[in-house]
Amino acid sequence: MTRPGLDGGNVAIADVSGRIDYVQPGGSTLADRGVYTQESLRAEYLQRTDPNAFRAELEAGYIKGILEEAPSVITLNMRAASAMMNEFIARAYPFRQEANRNYARVAFSLAACDEDPFSEDDFERGDSALLGRGAAEPLLGLPLFRRPRKDAA
């Protein structure tokens, strides 16, 4: 997030934030948590497979503009990776006073030096036709994720 700077209108960083989602069988999915939607998957698929059609739909207003909301920043990625490992350890070797269920998601802000945990109960679980399917091809039912064929020689 950026805001006007105090020195003549330059842009400054207002916050650096991240999120750790711990998903597990029987719990809410990333879709239930709003991390992605069918529309965002379709837009990303179209952007990769047919950039001209993507631009046309974007200009026509059929697709909302896709901004880079999660740029790669090594220090932020390392902070998130460390937090994820701590979440794994908390589940493998329980050390919290509270149930791990209360830490389905942890959002953090480096500017505010703050962490906010979210419980599994904070997310409404939807029905998923893909739940329990295992390793199906193509992944998520999207042709983009189809494995390349090996030519029979």
mmCIF file of C-alpha atoms in Angstrom:
data_model
loop_
_atom_site.group_PDB
_atom_site.id
_atom_site.type_symbol
_atom_site.label_atom_id
_atom_site.label_comp_id
_atom_site.label_asym_id
_atom_site.label_seq_id
_atom_site.Cartn_x
_atom_site.Cartn_y
_atom_site.Cartn_z
ATOM 1 C CA MET A 1 0.000 0.000 0.000
ATOM 2 C CA THR A 2 1.352 3.457 -0.837
ATOM 3 C CA ARG A 3 0.441 6.968 0.258
ATOM 4 C CA PRO A 4 1.548 10.463 -0.700
ATOM 5 C CA GLY A 5 4.851 11.284 0.940
ATOM 6 C CA LEU A 6 5.493 14.259 3.157
ATOM 7 C CA ASP A 7 8.289 15.585 0.949
ATOM 8 C CA GLY A 8 6.543 17.126 -2.022
ATOM 9 C CA GLY A 9 4.148 14.403 -3.105
ATOM 10 C CA ASN A 10 6.579 11.502 -3.493
ATOM 11 C CA VAL A 11 5.160 8.054 -2.924
ATOM 12 C CA ALA A 12 6.042 6.223 0.290
ATOM 13 C CA ILE A 13 5.314 2.728 1.594
ATOM 14 C CA ALA A 14 2.422 2.820 4.085
ATOM 15 C CA ASP A 15 2.531 -0.835 5.162
ATOM 16 C CA VAL A 16 4.185 -4.154 4.481
ATOM 17 C CA SER A 17 1.901 -7.040 5.276
ATOM 18 C CA GLY A 18 1.528 -10.747 4.757
ATOM 19 C CA ARG A 19 -0.689 -13.687 5.513
ATOM 20 C CA ILE A 20 -0.118 -17.301 6.480
ATOM 21 C CA ASP A 21 -2.949 -19.734 5.705
ATOM 22 C CA TYR A 22 -2.708 -23.177 7.276
ATOM 23 C CA VAL A 23 -5.112 -25.437 5.372
ATOM 24 C CA GLN A 24 -5.754 -29.046 6.258
ATOM 25 C CA PRO A 25 -8.169 -31.848 5.405
ATOM 26 C CA GLY A 26 -11.639 -31.187 6.750
ATOM 27 C CA GLY A 27 -11.001 -27.462 7.146
ATOM 28 C CA SER A 28 -11.727 -24.435 5.030
ATOM 29 C CA THR A 29 -10.035 -24.145 1.650
ATOM 30 C CA LEU A 30 -8.208 -21.183 0.144
ATOM 31 C CA ALA A 31 -11.318 -20.621 -1.973
ATOM 32 C CA ASP A 32 -13.479 -20.555 1.180
ATOM 33 C CA ARG A 33 -11.079 -17.961 2.579
ATOM 34 C CA GLY A 34 -11.387 -15.767 -0.532
ATOM 35 C CA VAL A 35 -7.746 -16.170 -1.580
ATOM 36 C CA TYR A 36 -8.891 -16.975 -5.109
ATOM 37 C CA THR A 37 -12.170 -17.135 -7.027
ATOM 38 C CA GLN A 38 -13.272 -18.884 -10.202
ATOM 39 C CA GLU A 39 -13.160 -15.469 -11.904
ATOM 40 C CA SER A 40 -9.575 -14.783 -10.824
ATOM 41 C CA LEU A 41 -8.485 -18.276 -11.957
ATOM 42 C CA ARG A 42 -10.143 -17.722 -15.339
ATOM 43 C CA ALA A 43 -8.535 -14.299 -15.741
ATOM 44 C CA GLU A 44 -5.065 -15.636 -14.893
ATOM 45 C CA TYR A 45 -5.575 -18.580 -17.247
ATOM 46 C CA LEU A 46 -6.661 -16.278 -20.081
ATOM 47 C CA GLN A 47 -3.767 -13.899 -19.409
ATOM 48 C CA ARG A 48 -1.302 -16.797 -19.805
ATOM 49 C CA THR A 49 -2.909 -18.583 -22.729
ATOM 50 C CA ASP A 50 -4.417 -15.764 -24.815
ATOM 51 C CA PRO A 51 -3.034 -12.317 -23.880
ATOM 52 C CA ASN A 52 -4.911 -10.578 -26.725
ATOM 53 C CA ALA A 53 -8.281 -11.943 -25.587
ATOM 54 C CA PHE A 54 -7.364 -11.064 -22.018
ATOM 55 C CA ARG A 55 -6.607 -7.422 -22.963
ATOM 56 C CA ALA A 56 -9.835 -7.206 -24.978
ATOM 57 C CA GLU A 57 -11.935 -8.489 -22.069
ATOM 58 C CA LEU A 58 -10.082 -6.211 -19.662
ATOM 59 C CA GLU A 59 -10.767 -3.152 -21.839
ATOM 60 C CA ALA A 60 -14.415 -4.188 -22.301
ATOM 61 C CA GLY A 61 -14.836 -4.413 -18.540
ATOM 62 C CA TYR A 62 -15.478 -8.161 -18.395
ATOM 63 C CA ILE A 63 -12.375 -8.733 -16.284
ATOM 64 C CA LYS A 64 -11.394 -6.538 -13.369
ATOM 65 C CA GLY A 65 -7.866 -5.207 -13.620
ATOM 66 C CA ILE A 66 -5.298 -7.563 -12.177
ATOM 67 C CA LEU A 67 -2.714 -5.762 -10.132
ATOM 68 C CA GLU A 68 0.334 -7.377 -8.592
ATOM 69 C CA GLU A 69 -0.949 -7.575 -5.018
ATOM 70 C CA ALA A 70 1.796 -9.857 -3.739
ATOM 71 C CA PRO A 71 5.132 -8.774 -5.183
ATOM 72 C CA SER A 72 8.145 -10.886 -4.343
ATOM 73 C CA VAL A 73 10.188 -9.200 -1.629
ATOM 74 C CA ILE A 74 12.853 -11.429 -0.104
ATOM 75 C CA THR A 75 12.613 -10.095 3.471
ATOM 76 C CA LEU A 76 8.821 -10.368 3.502
ATOM 77 C CA ASN A 77 8.916 -13.836 1.953
ATOM 78 C CA MET A 78 11.453 -14.975 4.562
ATOM 79 C CA ARG A 79 9.274 -13.548 7.365
ATOM 80 C CA ALA A 80 6.289 -15.469 5.979
ATOM 81 C CA ALA A 81 8.327 -18.673 5.505
ATOM 82 C CA SER A 82 9.546 -18.494 9.087
ATOM 83 C CA ALA A 83 5.986 -17.979 10.373
ATOM 84 C CA MET A 84 4.777 -20.943 8.329
ATOM 85 C CA MET A 85 7.465 -23.207 9.775
ATOM 86 C CA ASN A 86 6.448 -22.071 13.270
ATOM 87 C CA GLU A 87 2.839 -22.992 12.429
ATOM 88 C CA PHE A 88 3.964 -26.445 11.309
ATOM 89 C CA ILE A 89 6.033 -26.956 14.477
ATOM 90 C CA ALA A 90 3.090 -25.799 16.613
ATOM 91 C CA ARG A 91 1.034 -28.587 15.101
ATOM 92 C CA ALA A 92 3.715 -31.286 15.084
ATOM 93 C CA TYR A 93 4.811 -30.504 18.663
ATOM 94 C CA PRO A 94 1.915 -28.619 20.274
ATOM 95 C CA PHE A 95 3.187 -25.828 22.500
ATOM 96 C CA ARG A 96 0.376 -23.263 22.421
ATOM 97 C CA GLN A 97 -1.967 -22.677 25.319
ATOM 98 C CA GLU A 98 -4.821 -22.341 22.809
ATOM 99 C CA ALA A 99 -5.948 -24.861 20.208
ATOM 100 C CA ASN A 100 -4.181 -24.663 16.850
ATOM 101 C CA ARG A 101 -7.683 -24.369 15.328
ATOM 102 C CA ASN A 102 -7.532 -20.715 16.395
ATOM 103 C CA TYR A 103 -4.614 -20.145 13.996
ATOM 104 C CA ALA A 104 -6.025 -21.138 10.621
ATOM 105 C CA ARG A 105 -4.786 -17.801 9.282
ATOM 106 C CA VAL A 106 -2.342 -15.299 10.703
ATOM 107 C CA ALA A 107 -2.160 -11.872 9.084
ATOM 108 C CA PHE A 108 0.776 -9.660 9.961
ATOM 109 C CA SER A 109 1.738 -6.033 9.483
ATOM 110 C CA LEU A 110 5.369 -5.013 9.713
ATOM 111 C CA ALA A 111 4.481 -1.312 9.924
ATOM 112 C CA ALA A 112 2.198 -1.853 12.935
ATOM 113 C CA CYS A 113 4.326 -4.676 14.420
ATOM 114 C CA ASP A 114 1.069 -6.601 14.690
ATOM 115 C CA GLU A 115 -0.233 -10.137 14.129
ATOM 116 C CA ASP A 116 -3.893 -11.092 13.942
ATOM 117 C CA PRO A 117 -4.878 -14.769 14.155
ATOM 118 C CA PHE A 118 -8.095 -16.063 12.585
ATOM 119 C CA SER A 119 -9.823 -19.220 13.736
ATOM 120 C CA GLU A 120 -11.034 -21.981 11.431
ATOM 121 C CA ASP A 121 -14.502 -20.936 12.640
ATOM 122 C CA ASP A 122 -14.020 -17.485 11.064
ATOM 123 C CA PHE A 123 -14.381 -19.033 7.587
ATOM 124 C CA GLU A 124 -17.565 -20.438 6.123
ATOM 125 C CA ARG A 125 -16.873 -23.757 4.435
ATOM 126 C CA GLY A 126 -18.418 -24.239 1.038
ATOM 127 C CA ASP A 127 -19.184 -27.463 -0.752
ATOM 128 C CA SER A 128 -16.374 -28.616 -2.980
ATOM 129 C CA ALA A 129 -16.854 -31.068 -5.811
ATOM 130 C CA LEU A 130 -13.070 -31.506 -5.897
ATOM 131 C CA LEU A 131 -12.710 -32.428 -2.215
ATOM 132 C CA GLY A 132 -11.129 -35.845 -1.814
ATOM 133 C CA ARG A 133 -10.403 -36.360 -5.511
ATOM 134 C CA GLY A 134 -6.690 -36.720 -4.982
ATOM 135 C CA ALA A 135 -4.182 -36.298 -7.775
ATOM 136 C CA ALA A 136 -6.482 -35.775 -10.753
ATOM 137 C CA GLU A 137 -5.384 -34.539 -14.161
ATOM 138 C CA PRO A 138 -5.460 -31.740 -15.015
ATOM 139 C CA LEU A 139 -4.896 -30.028 -11.666
ATOM 140 C CA LEU A 140 -7.994 -28.073 -10.556
ATOM 141 C CA GLY A 141 -9.665 -29.186 -13.788
ATOM 142 C CA LEU A 142 -7.801 -26.466 -15.698
ATOM 143 C CA PRO A 143 -6.181 -27.368 -19.029
ATOM 144 C CA LEU A 144 -3.366 -24.911 -18.277
ATOM 145 C CA PHE A 145 -2.144 -27.314 -15.610
ATOM 146 C CA ARG A 146 -2.224 -30.407 -17.821
ATOM 147 C CA ARG A 147 1.073 -32.272 -17.811
ATOM 148 C CA PRO A 148 2.876 -32.304 -21.145
ATOM 149 C CA ARG A 149 2.526 -35.561 -23.047
ATOM 150 C CA LYS A 150 5.547 -37.739 -23.430
ATOM 151 C CA ASP A 151 5.882 -38.824 -27.026
ATOM 152 C CA ALA A 152 5.940 -42.563 -27.421
ATOM 153 C CA ALA A 153 9.166 -43.404 -29.196
#
